[in-house]
Tab-separated table of C-alpha atoms in Angstrom:
chain	number	residue	atom	x	y	z
A	222	SER	CA	-15.059	40.817	-43.993
A	223	ILE	CA	-14.124	38.117	-41.716
A	224	ARG	CA	-10.229	39.544	-41.460
A	225	GLY	CA	-11.897	42.693	-40.425
A	226	ARG	CA	-14.162	41.422	-37.744
A	227	MET	CA	-11.241	39.041	-36.210
A	228	ALA	CA	-8.938	42.468	-36.287
A	229	ALA	CA	-11.436	44.431	-34.206
A	230	MET	CA	-11.955	41.448	-31.821
A	231	ALA	CA	-7.804	41.450	-31.387
A	232	GLY	CA	-7.971	44.970	-30.764
A	233	PHE	CA	-10.976	44.820	-28.180
A	234	PHE	CA	-9.511	41.865	-26.114
A	235	ALA	CA	-5.453	43.371	-26.422
A	236	ALA	CA	-7.562	46.820	-24.731
A	237	LEU	CA	-8.708	44.807	-21.920
A	238	THR	CA	-5.398	43.187	-21.229
A	239	ILE	CA	-3.531	46.759	-20.680
A	240	PHE	CA	-5.605	48.142	-18.178
A	241	VAL	CA	-6.210	46.246	-14.824
A	242	VAL	CA	-9.646	44.118	-14.776
A	243	VAL	CA	-11.504	45.223	-11.656
A	244	LYS	CA	-13.362	41.949	-10.343
A	245	GLY	CA	-15.659	44.190	-8.441
A	246	GLU	CA	-16.504	47.670	-7.458
A	247	GLU	CA	-15.584	47.083	-3.897
A	248	THR	CA	-11.545	46.635	-4.341
A	249	CYS	CA	-11.576	49.223	-7.106
A	250	ASP	CA	-9.515	52.040	-6.379
A	251	PHE	CA	-11.013	54.497	-8.799
A	252	VAL	CA	-8.733	57.496	-7.475
A	253	HIS	CA	-5.560	55.638	-9.002
A	254	ARG	CA	-7.272	53.354	-12.013
A	255	ILE	CA	-9.627	53.327	-14.165
A	256	CYS	CA	-12.882	51.699	-12.744
A	257	ASN	CA	-15.348	52.175	-15.240
A	258	THR	CA	-14.398	50.057	-17.757
A	259	LEU	CA	-15.956	47.907	-20.569
A	260	GLN	CA	-15.081	44.769	-19.450
A	261	ASN	CA	-16.597	44.728	-15.888
A	262	LYS	CA	-19.984	45.510	-17.257
A	263	ILE	CA	-22.849	43.168	-16.437
A	264	PRO	CA	-24.075	41.794	-18.624
A	265	PRO	CA	-20.795	41.566	-20.265
A	266	VAL	CA	-19.909	43.931	-22.938
A	267	THR	CA	-18.490	41.833	-26.202
A	268	PRO	CA	-17.245	42.584	-29.797
A	269	ALA	CA	-20.263	40.296	-30.887
A	270	ILE	CA	-23.772	41.058	-30.335
A	271	PHE	CA	-26.807	38.838	-29.184
A	272	THR	CA	-29.247	38.380	-32.058
A	273	HIS	CA	-31.615	35.810	-30.376
A	274	PRO	CA	-35.220	36.274	-31.315
A	275	THR	CA	-37.359	37.814	-28.392
A	276	LEU	CA	-40.756	38.545	-27.334
A	277	GLU	CA	-40.442	41.821	-29.000
A	278	SER	CA	-39.149	40.281	-32.560
A	279	ASN	CA	-41.158	40.870	-35.584
A	280	LEU	CA	-43.433	43.997	-33.829
A	281	SER	CA	-43.533	47.247	-35.134
A	282	ALA	CA	-42.987	49.928	-32.680
A	283	GLN	CA	-46.175	51.060	-31.700
A	284	ASP	CA	-46.870	46.988	-30.806
A	285	LYS	CA	-43.710	46.812	-28.681
A	286	GLU	CA	-45.179	49.859	-26.707
A	287	ILE	CA	-48.567	48.161	-26.275
A	288	PHE	CA	-47.190	44.986	-25.475
A	289	GLU	CA	-44.784	46.327	-22.496
A	290	HIS	CA	-47.673	48.765	-21.526
A	291	LEU	CA	-49.652	45.481	-20.973
A	292	VAL	CA	-47.281	43.905	-19.122
A	293	GLY	CA	-46.053	46.760	-16.925
A	294	ASN	CA	-49.799	47.848	-16.329
A	295	ALA	CA	-50.692	43.807	-15.043
A	296	LEU	CA	-47.491	43.913	-12.735
A	297	ARG	CA	-49.010	46.919	-11.023
A	298	ASN	CA	-51.909	44.783	-10.164
A	299	THR	CA	-49.943	42.130	-8.429
A	300	SER	CA	-49.198	41.853	-4.874
A	301	ALA	CA	-45.702	41.635	-5.023
A	302	VAL	CA	-45.506	44.850	-6.749
A	303	LYS	CA	-47.895	46.480	-4.138
A	304	TYR	CA	-46.171	45.088	-1.396
A	305	VAL	CA	-42.297	45.939	-2.277
A	306	SER	CA	-43.453	49.467	-3.189
A	307	HIS	CA	-44.838	50.141	0.208
A	308	VAL	CA	-42.526	48.365	2.306
A	309	PHE	CA	-39.633	50.191	0.423
A	310	LEU	CA	-41.104	53.577	0.842
A	311	GLN	CA	-41.728	52.683	4.602
A	312	ARG	CA	-37.995	51.765	4.807
A	313	ILE	CA	-36.794	54.987	3.700
A	314	THR	CA	-39.231	57.296	5.573
A	315	ASN	CA	-38.185	55.325	8.984
A	316	ALA	CA	-34.703	56.015	8.214
A	317	ILE	CA	-34.966	59.468	7.255
A	318	VAL	CA	-37.363	60.251	10.164
A	319	ALA	CA	-34.657	58.498	12.582
A	320	GLY	CA	-31.823	60.261	10.884
A	321	SER	CA	-33.470	63.781	11.421
A	322	LYS	CA	-34.066	62.917	14.703
A	323	ARG	CA	-30.468	62.191	15.662
A	324	ILE	CA	-28.951	65.432	13.663
A	325	ASN	CA	-31.733	67.381	15.697
A	326	SER	CA	-33.050	68.906	12.573
A	327	SER	CA	-36.115	71.219	13.179
A	328	ALA	CA	-37.402	71.083	9.488
A	329	ASP	CA	-40.192	68.493	8.601
A	330	PRO	CA	-38.040	65.335	7.437
A	331	LEU	CA	-40.955	64.130	5.140
A	332	LEU	CA	-40.905	67.621	3.563
A	333	GLN	CA	-37.340	68.002	3.246
A	334	ALA	CA	-36.889	64.554	1.587
A	335	PHE	CA	-40.205	64.459	-0.505
A	336	GLY	CA	-41.024	67.889	-0.872
A	337	ASN	CA	-37.659	69.232	-2.028
A	338	GLY	CA	-37.070	69.533	-5.828
A	339	GLY	CA	-39.850	68.086	-7.359
A	340	ASP	CA	-42.596	69.815	-9.852
A	341	GLN	CA	-45.648	68.909	-11.788
A	342	HIS	CA	-43.393	67.667	-14.407
A	343	ASN	CA	-42.442	64.250	-12.639
A	344	THR	CA	-45.333	61.670	-13.289
A	345	GLY	CA	-47.222	60.831	-10.308
A	346	TYR	CA	-45.863	63.511	-8.072
A	347	VAL	CA	-48.376	64.929	-5.115
A	348	GLY	CA	-46.675	68.187	-4.946
A	349	PRO	CA	-44.985	69.533	-1.441
A	350	TYR	CA	-47.425	69.222	0.502
A	351	ARG	CA	-47.398	67.107	3.834
A	352	ASP	CA	-51.202	65.714	3.546
A	353	ALA	CA	-50.190	64.622	-0.135
A	354	ILE	CA	-46.820	62.921	0.718
A	355	LEU	CA	-48.564	61.211	3.434
A	356	HIS	CA	-51.298	60.081	1.451
A	357	ALA	CA	-48.563	58.604	-1.419
A	358	LEU	CA	-46.614	57.006	1.530
A	359	SER	CA	-50.031	55.014	2.625
A	360	GLN	CA	-51.497	52.276	1.318
A	361	ASP	CA	-53.564	54.093	-0.790
A	362	GLY	CA	-50.706	55.557	-2.650
A	363	ASN	CA	-50.322	54.289	-5.905
A	364	ILE	CA	-47.209	53.123	-7.861
A	365	ARG	CA	-46.662	56.390	-9.529
A	366	GLU	CA	-47.284	58.267	-6.466
A	367	LYS	CA	-45.027	56.243	-4.165
A	368	PHE	CA	-41.897	56.229	-7.056
A	369	ALA	CA	-41.904	59.999	-7.696
A	370	LEU	CA	-41.185	60.752	-4.178
A	371	VAL	CA	-38.213	58.412	-4.238
A	372	TYR	CA	-37.179	60.027	-7.870
A	373	VAL	CA	-37.282	63.380	-5.947
A	374	LEU	CA	-35.009	61.970	-3.110
A	375	ILE	CA	-32.688	60.893	-5.324
A	376	LYS	CA	-32.684	64.211	-7.046
A	377	ASN	CA	-32.488	65.985	-3.851
A	378	LYS	CA	-30.071	63.879	-2.311
A	379	TYR	CA	-31.458	64.669	1.393
A	380	LEU	CA	-30.762	60.877	2.465
A	381	ASP	CA	-27.001	61.615	1.844
A	382	GLU	CA	-26.978	64.758	3.868
A	383	VAL	CA	-28.583	63.129	6.659
A	384	ILE	CA	-26.524	59.762	6.635
A	385	ASP	CA	-23.199	62.500	6.253
A	386	ASP	CA	-23.851	64.654	9.122
A	387	ILE	CA	-24.506	61.352	11.172
A	388	ILE	CA	-21.256	60.154	10.446
A	389	SER	CA	-19.433	63.506	11.230
A	390	THR	CA	-20.981	63.136	14.568
A	391	GLY	CA	-19.025	60.212	15.108
A	392	ASP	CA	-22.324	57.821	16.052
A	393	LEU	CA	-22.092	54.971	13.364
A	394	PRO	CA	-24.180	52.711	15.513
A	395	TYR	CA	-27.031	54.868	14.966
A	396	LEU	CA	-27.016	54.038	11.400
A	397	GLY	CA	-27.606	50.731	12.076
A	398	LYS	CA	-29.517	50.482	15.008
A	399	GLU	CA	-32.153	53.084	14.859
A	400	MET	CA	-31.923	53.846	10.949
A	401	ARG	CA	-31.926	50.251	9.979
A	402	LEU	CA	-29.292	50.418	7.184
A	403	ASN	CA	-26.227	48.326	6.094
A	404	VAL	CA	-23.673	50.455	7.959
A	405	THR	CA	-20.835	48.280	6.275
A	406	HIS	CA	-21.940	49.363	2.621
A	407	VAL	CA	-23.161	53.145	3.961
A	408	LEU	CA	-19.513	53.609	5.216
A	409	HIS	CA	-17.857	51.830	2.241
A	410	ARG	CA	-20.063	54.238	-0.187
A	411	TRP	CA	-20.178	56.825	2.090
A	412	SER	CA	-15.906	56.920	1.645
A	413	GLN	CA	-16.289	56.807	-2.349
A	414	VAL	CA	-18.071	59.624	-2.461
A	415	ASN	CA	-15.462	61.660	-0.123
A	416	ASN	CA	-12.505	60.056	-2.619
A	417	THR	CA	-14.772	61.364	-5.379
A	418	LYS	CA	-15.113	64.872	-3.911
A	419	ASN	CA	-11.463	65.248	-2.300
A	420	ALA	CA	-8.920	63.143	-3.873
A	421	LEU	CA	-10.188	62.282	-7.715
A	422	ASP	CA	-9.500	64.727	-10.565
A	423	PRO	CA	-12.715	66.847	-10.991
A	424	SER	CA	-13.040	65.992	-14.599
A	425	LEU	CA	-13.781	62.236	-14.033
A	426	LYS	CA	-16.321	62.795	-11.065
A	427	TYR	CA	-18.924	61.210	-13.246
A	428	THR	CA	-17.124	59.234	-15.675
A	429	ASN	CA	-15.167	57.372	-12.884
A	430	GLY	CA	-16.582	58.373	-9.735
A	431	ILE	CA	-19.132	57.809	-7.087
A	432	PRO	CA	-20.345	61.434	-7.000
A	433	ASN	CA	-23.441	60.563	-4.433
A	434	LEU	CA	-24.563	57.501	-2.480
A	435	GLU	CA	-27.326	56.171	-4.886
A	436	PHE	CA	-25.147	56.789	-7.847
A	437	GLU	CA	-25.078	53.469	-10.256
A	438	SER	CA	-22.221	51.230	-9.889
A	439	PHE	CA	-19.137	50.462	-12.167
A	440	LYS	CA	-20.720	47.625	-13.378
A	441	SER	CA	-24.206	49.123	-14.480
A	442	TRP	CA	-24.972	49.701	-17.838
A	443	ALA	CA	-26.509	52.934	-16.774
A	444	ARG	CA	-22.851	54.206	-16.994
A	445	PHE	CA	-23.066	54.310	-20.775
A	446	ASP	CA	-25.588	57.053	-20.735
A	447	PHE	CA	-22.822	59.323	-20.076
A	448	GLU	CA	-19.462	59.772	-21.363
A	449	GLY	CA	-16.780	57.047	-20.860
A	450	PRO	CA	-13.271	57.937	-18.712
A	451	PRO	CA	-9.919	57.808	-20.781
A	452	PRO	CA	-8.827	56.000	-22.269
A	453	PHE	CA	-12.136	54.271	-23.409
A	454	ASN	CA	-13.911	57.862	-23.902
A	455	TRP	CA	-17.191	56.334	-25.429
A	456	THR	CA	-19.945	58.877	-26.448
A	457	GLY	CA	-23.158	58.772	-23.878
A	458	THR	CA	-26.063	56.421	-25.520
A	459	ARG	CA	-28.451	59.571	-25.296
A	460	GLU	CA	-28.511	63.259	-25.586
A	461	ASP	CA	-31.084	65.741	-24.776
A	462	ARG	CA	-33.865	66.499	-27.031
A	463	GLU	CA	-33.032	69.749	-28.738
A	464	GLY	CA	-35.336	72.413	-26.794
A	465	GLY	CA	-35.659	70.266	-23.661
A	466	CYS	CA	-37.946	67.912	-22.562
A	467	LYS	CA	-41.478	67.967	-23.936
A	468	GLU	CA	-44.943	67.179	-22.110
A	469	THR	CA	-46.834	64.210	-22.585
A	470	SER	CA	-49.858	64.843	-24.553
A	471	LEU	CA	-52.276	62.834	-22.541
A	472	PHE	CA	-54.913	64.179	-20.286
A	473	SER	CA	-55.988	63.587	-16.659
A	474	ASN	CA	-58.838	60.989	-17.806
A	475	SER	CA	-56.904	59.328	-20.521
A	476	LYS	CA	-58.017	55.647	-20.554
A	477	SER	CA	-54.334	54.423	-20.924
A	478	ILE	CA	-53.248	55.677	-17.463
A	479	HIS	CA	-53.581	52.837	-14.897
A	480	PRO	CA	-54.609	53.197	-12.133
A	481	PRO	CA	-56.144	56.346	-12.870
A	482	LEU	CA	-54.984	59.543	-11.137
A	483	SER	CA	-55.725	59.927	-7.979
A	484	THR	CA	-57.362	63.133	-6.133
A	485	TYR	CA	-54.030	64.189	-5.140
A	486	GLU	CA	-52.364	63.519	-8.415
A	487	LEU	CA	-55.408	65.416	-10.242
A	488	LYS	CA	-55.535	68.461	-7.466
A	489	TYR	CA	-51.573	68.880	-7.940
A	490	GLN	CA	-51.830	68.442	-11.625
A	491	CYS	CA	-54.782	70.218	-12.639
A	492	ASN	CA	-55.023	74.058	-11.378
A	493	SER	CA	-58.330	74.985	-9.521
A	494	SER	CA	-58.988	77.210	-12.295
A	495	ASP	CA	-58.617	74.531	-14.886
A	496	PRO	CA	-61.665	72.634	-16.069
A	497	LEU	CA	-61.503	68.697	-15.879
A	498	PRO	CA	-59.965	66.875	-17.515
A	499	CYS	CA	-56.876	68.764	-17.612
A	500	LYS	CA	-53.783	68.236	-19.986
A	501	LEU	CA	-50.948	66.707	-17.814
A	502	LYS	CA	-47.838	68.318	-17.361
A	503	TRP	CA	-45.662	65.281	-17.062
A	504	TYR	CA	-42.112	64.750	-18.710
A	505	PRO	CA	-41.777	61.184	-19.560
A	506	GLY	CA	-38.142	60.045	-20.299
A	507	LYS	CA	-39.341	59.274	-24.288
A	508	LEU	CA	-39.623	62.947	-24.368
A	509	CYS	CA	-36.863	63.931	-23.037
A	510	TYR	CA	-33.989	62.378	-24.720
A	511	ASN	CA	-32.455	61.066	-28.238
A	512	VAL	CA	-31.074	57.827	-27.780
A	513	ILE	CA	-28.201	57.886	-30.345
A	514	GLN	CA	-26.208	55.212	-32.536
A	515	THR	CA	-22.347	55.419	-30.755
A	516	PRO	CA	-20.449	52.430	-30.574
A	517	PHE	CA	-18.737	51.762	-27.194
A	518	GLY	CA	-15.157	51.481	-28.688
A	519	LYS	CA	-13.756	50.770	-32.081
A	520	GLY	CA	-14.988	47.461	-33.322
A	521	VAL	CA	-17.558	47.353	-30.325
A	522	PRO	CA	-21.148	47.847	-30.822
A	523	GLY	CA	-23.051	50.111	-28.780
A	524	TYR	CA	-26.458	49.983	-26.811
A	525	LEU	CA	-28.787	50.971	-29.568
A	526	GLN	CA	-27.104	48.638	-31.921
A	527	ARG	CA	-27.289	45.764	-29.588
A	528	ALA	CA	-31.087	46.602	-28.649
A	529	GLY	CA	-31.493	46.797	-32.219
A	530	ALA	CA	-30.130	43.474	-32.997
A	531	LEU	CA	-32.456	41.844	-30.329
A	532	GLU	CA	-35.375	43.986	-31.589
A	533	TYR	CA	-36.098	45.285	-27.945
A	534	ARG	CA	-38.288	48.732	-28.128
A	535	VAL	CA	-35.788	52.007	-26.998
A	536	VAL	CA	-36.781	54.631	-24.931
A	537	ALA	CA	-34.219	56.580	-23.130
A	538	GLY	CA	-31.096	54.188	-22.512
A	539	PRO	CA	-30.401	51.866	-19.697
A	540	SER	CA	-32.271	53.300	-16.641
A	541	GLY	CA	-29.887	54.952	-14.215
A	542	THR	CA	-32.950	55.248	-11.863
A	543	THR	CA	-33.171	51.210	-11.598
A	544	SER	CA	-29.792	51.490	-10.539
A	545	ASN	CA	-30.507	54.331	-8.110
A	546	VAL	CA	-33.091	52.792	-6.735
A	547	LEU	CA	-31.261	49.475	-6.294
A	548	GLU	CA	-28.347	51.015	-4.685
A	549	ILE	CA	-30.496	52.804	-2.288
A	550	ALA	CA	-31.660	49.101	-1.296
A	551	ARG	CA	-28.451	48.078	-0.586
A	552	LEU	CA	-27.889	50.910	1.852
A	553	LEU	CA	-31.231	49.830	3.301
A	554	GLY	CA	-29.706	46.408	3.650
A	555	LEU	CA	-32.918	44.846	1.889
A	556	SER	CA	-32.497	41.441	1.515
A	557	PRO	CA	-31.565	39.513	-2.465
A	558	GLU	CA	-35.360	38.627	-2.374
A	559	MET	CA	-36.501	42.277	-1.956
A	560	THR	CA	-34.193	43.114	-4.657
A	561	GLN	CA	-35.783	40.691	-6.958
A	562	LEU	CA	-39.021	42.294	-6.219
A	563	LEU	CA	-37.974	45.749	-6.583
A	564	ARG	CA	-36.839	45.024	-10.268
A	565	ILE	CA	-40.009	43.906	-11.172
A	566	ALA	CA	-41.768	47.235	-9.640
A	567	MET	CA	-39.288	49.269	-11.460
A	568	VAL	CA	-40.967	47.691	-14.636
A	569	ALA	CA	-44.478	48.229	-13.430
A	570	TRP	CA	-43.497	51.753	-12.582
A	571	MET	CA	-41.736	53.017	-15.571
A	572	VAL	CA	-42.745	51.064	-18.690
A	573	PRO	CA	-46.518	52.412	-18.783
A	574	THR	CA	-45.157	55.801	-18.132
A	575	ASN	CA	-42.650	55.868	-21.110
A	576	ASP	CA	-39.779	56.532	-19.081
A	577	HIS	CA	-37.852	53.662	-20.008
A	578	SER	CA	-38.277	50.260	-21.936
A	579	PHE	CA	-38.510	46.696	-20.208
A	580	PHE	CA	-35.071	46.040	-21.801
A	581	GLU	CA	-33.527	49.322	-20.445
A	582	ILE	CA	-34.987	48.463	-16.999
A	583	LEU	CA	-33.170	45.359	-16.771
A	584	LEU	CA	-29.965	46.593	-18.007
A	585	GLY	CA	-30.154	48.984	-15.361
A	586	ALA	CA	-30.816	46.257	-12.670
A	587	ASP	CA	-28.478	43.299	-13.957
A	588	SER	CA	-25.573	44.109	-11.908
A	589	TYR	CA	-27.738	44.024	-8.740
A	590	LEU	CA	-29.010	40.576	-9.104
A	591	ASP	CA	-27.471	37.004	-8.729
A	592	SER	CA	-26.205	35.507	-12.074
A	593	ASN	CA	-28.865	33.184	-12.736
A	594	GLN	CA	-31.478	36.324	-12.368
A	595	ARG	CA	-30.296	38.491	-15.185
A	596	LEU	CA	-31.097	39.053	-18.771
A	597	ARG	CA	-30.778	36.015	-21.248
A	598	MET	CA	-31.298	37.865	-24.314
A	599	GLY	CA	-33.948	35.850	-25.475
A	600	PHE	CA	-37.753	34.887	-24.858
A	601	ASP	CA	-37.100	34.320	-21.171
A	602	ASP	CA	-35.760	37.706	-20.816
A	603	LEU	CA	-39.687	38.429	-19.419
A	604	GLY	CA	-40.020	35.070	-17.093
A	605	ILE	CA	-36.428	35.835	-15.163
A	606	LEU	CA	-38.453	38.623	-13.517
A	607	MET	CA	-40.043	35.902	-11.341
A	608	SER	CA	-39.019	32.434	-12.132
A	609	ASP	CA	-39.533	31.279	-8.607
A	610	ASP	CA	-41.734	32.104	-5.930
A	611	ILE	CA	-40.113	34.760	-3.405
A	612	THR	CA	-40.895	34.731	0.175
A	613	VAL	CA	-39.929	38.056	1.909
A	614	ASP	CA	-40.750	38.686	5.678
A	615	GLY	CA	-42.465	35.404	6.298
A	616	GLN	CA	-44.776	36.478	3.277
A	617	THR	CA	-44.769	34.241	0.112
A	618	PHE	CA	-45.465	35.640	-3.429
A	619	TYR	CA	-46.198	32.871	-6.008
A	620	SER	CA	-44.692	33.174	-9.489
A	621	HIS	CA	-47.600	31.427	-11.033
A	622	LYS	CA	-50.359	34.144	-9.621
A	623	LEU	CA	-48.053	36.875	-11.188
A	624	TRP	CA	-47.635	35.451	-14.658
A	625	GLU	CA	-51.711	34.812	-14.328
A	626	THR	CA	-52.176	38.212	-13.778
A	627	VAL	CA	-49.795	39.126	-16.753
A	628	GLY	CA	-51.995	36.423	-18.761
A	629	GLN	CA	-55.091	38.073	-18.288
A	630	TRP	CA	-53.795	41.543	-19.486
A	631	LEU	CA	-51.953	39.810	-22.848
A	632	PHE	CA	-54.891	37.051	-23.550
A	633	ASP	CA	-58.037	38.554	-22.036
A	634	THR	CA	-58.083	42.565	-22.964
A	635	GLU	CA	-58.957	43.784	-26.472
A	636	GLU	CA	-55.311	45.151	-26.859
A	637	GLY	CA	-53.807	42.239	-26.080
A	638	ILE	CA	-56.124	40.184	-28.144
A	639	ARG	CA	-54.975	42.114	-31.145
A	640	LEU	CA	-51.579	41.984	-30.363
A	641	ILE	CA	-50.543	38.404	-29.767
A	642	PRO	CA	-51.182	37.208	-33.283
A	643	LYS	CA	-48.574	39.768	-34.476
A	644	MET	CA	-45.669	37.906	-32.276
A	645	LEU	CA	-43.524	35.220	-33.572
A	646	PRO	CA	-45.273	31.703	-33.081
A	647	GLN	CA	-42.420	30.869	-30.623
A	648	ALA	CA	-43.055	33.919	-28.467
A	649	GLN	CA	-46.884	33.208	-28.475
A	650	ASP	CA	-45.909	29.727	-27.411
A	651	TYR	CA	-43.597	30.829	-24.760
A	652	LEU	CA	-46.077	33.374	-23.352
A	653	LYS	CA	-48.800	30.640	-23.028
A	654	SER	CA	-46.440	28.413	-21.162
A	655	LEU	CA	-45.501	30.922	-18.692
A	656	THR	CA	-49.020	32.602	-18.122
A	657	LYS	CA	-50.129	28.854	-17.862
A	658	ARG	CA	-52.677	29.724	-21.106
A	659	GLN	CA	-51.518	25.990	-22.293
């Protein structure tokens, strides 16, 4: 009823006035107040939900997946994604190598960073071998191989260890001069991690703390993947699948894998005694989690209901990995333009592997981008990935070239030709305009 909806909205906004409204994570004293709130998320959490048509409206679940895979695979073939993927890994590697020298570590920094904690279930991972890691880091490494290394680094926290050791020496200038980090942000994050460890109630470590340097900001929707702090106490949007993750059904020669597996991927996935092609052991996010129907609060629809209203594909909940990667970009002091390119790379990396959906990746990225680059909750959610040309390090990446590549995959491939007529007429018109097909 209208009266019921008005009461729910009144209760929602009343709850917002009870607690301190935190304008930004930078000034939030999470030891003494709740910072992981509903009202500080980007995009905003409102009692009403958007019901605008999107590019995925009117498509079946299978067709939504086909559409997203076509877009993701197209983006993998763009110069923008190839550039940012390589440079991002270079910057991380250079920082780790420089940091390892300062703390006089005798261990191989590449093996410490990228060879510790990964296994055959990590899509694209080439194994804990120096030659394979060097390949992945080179220009020849594909996007799966490169970001599999980043994923392993996020999980093993070696970058955190190096930074913590250097700060303990008191040689703070080294963080900037040699590791080329954003010292101000690194020290801010480091203090947050230490406050979480030493001053915060342990039960709030993940719900209202910053447990590690790469952890998502309080503004990120990835926080909704986990339970909320009191008094909100929302239930996490996803739960582990019963029995744990399941392996992909793909084989090493599957035609749906773009680019095909490299020699190093094949060597790590397929045992020498196994005949080729072999069944892959990858764990996609789609087969690790169930996204559940749960509200953010009384009268406040949750993630699944909001995605459903927009008819967006759901895979594994708002992307924490996207937030982690963009948080590393902040630690590295990368420019806003590089952050924009990294968001495109996240779509190119995780959408074709069924680790996250397009909507989930943009939700994980929104709080790290300027307001004019965030989700619109409509057709233009795709176009905001690169609405203008982007120049970094003196090199310009042209938006029309990126969208022309996407257009080739959507309008010139057999899958795309079958798919496009199933979309809303307005969606077809939007894509034709975006990709310069009309």
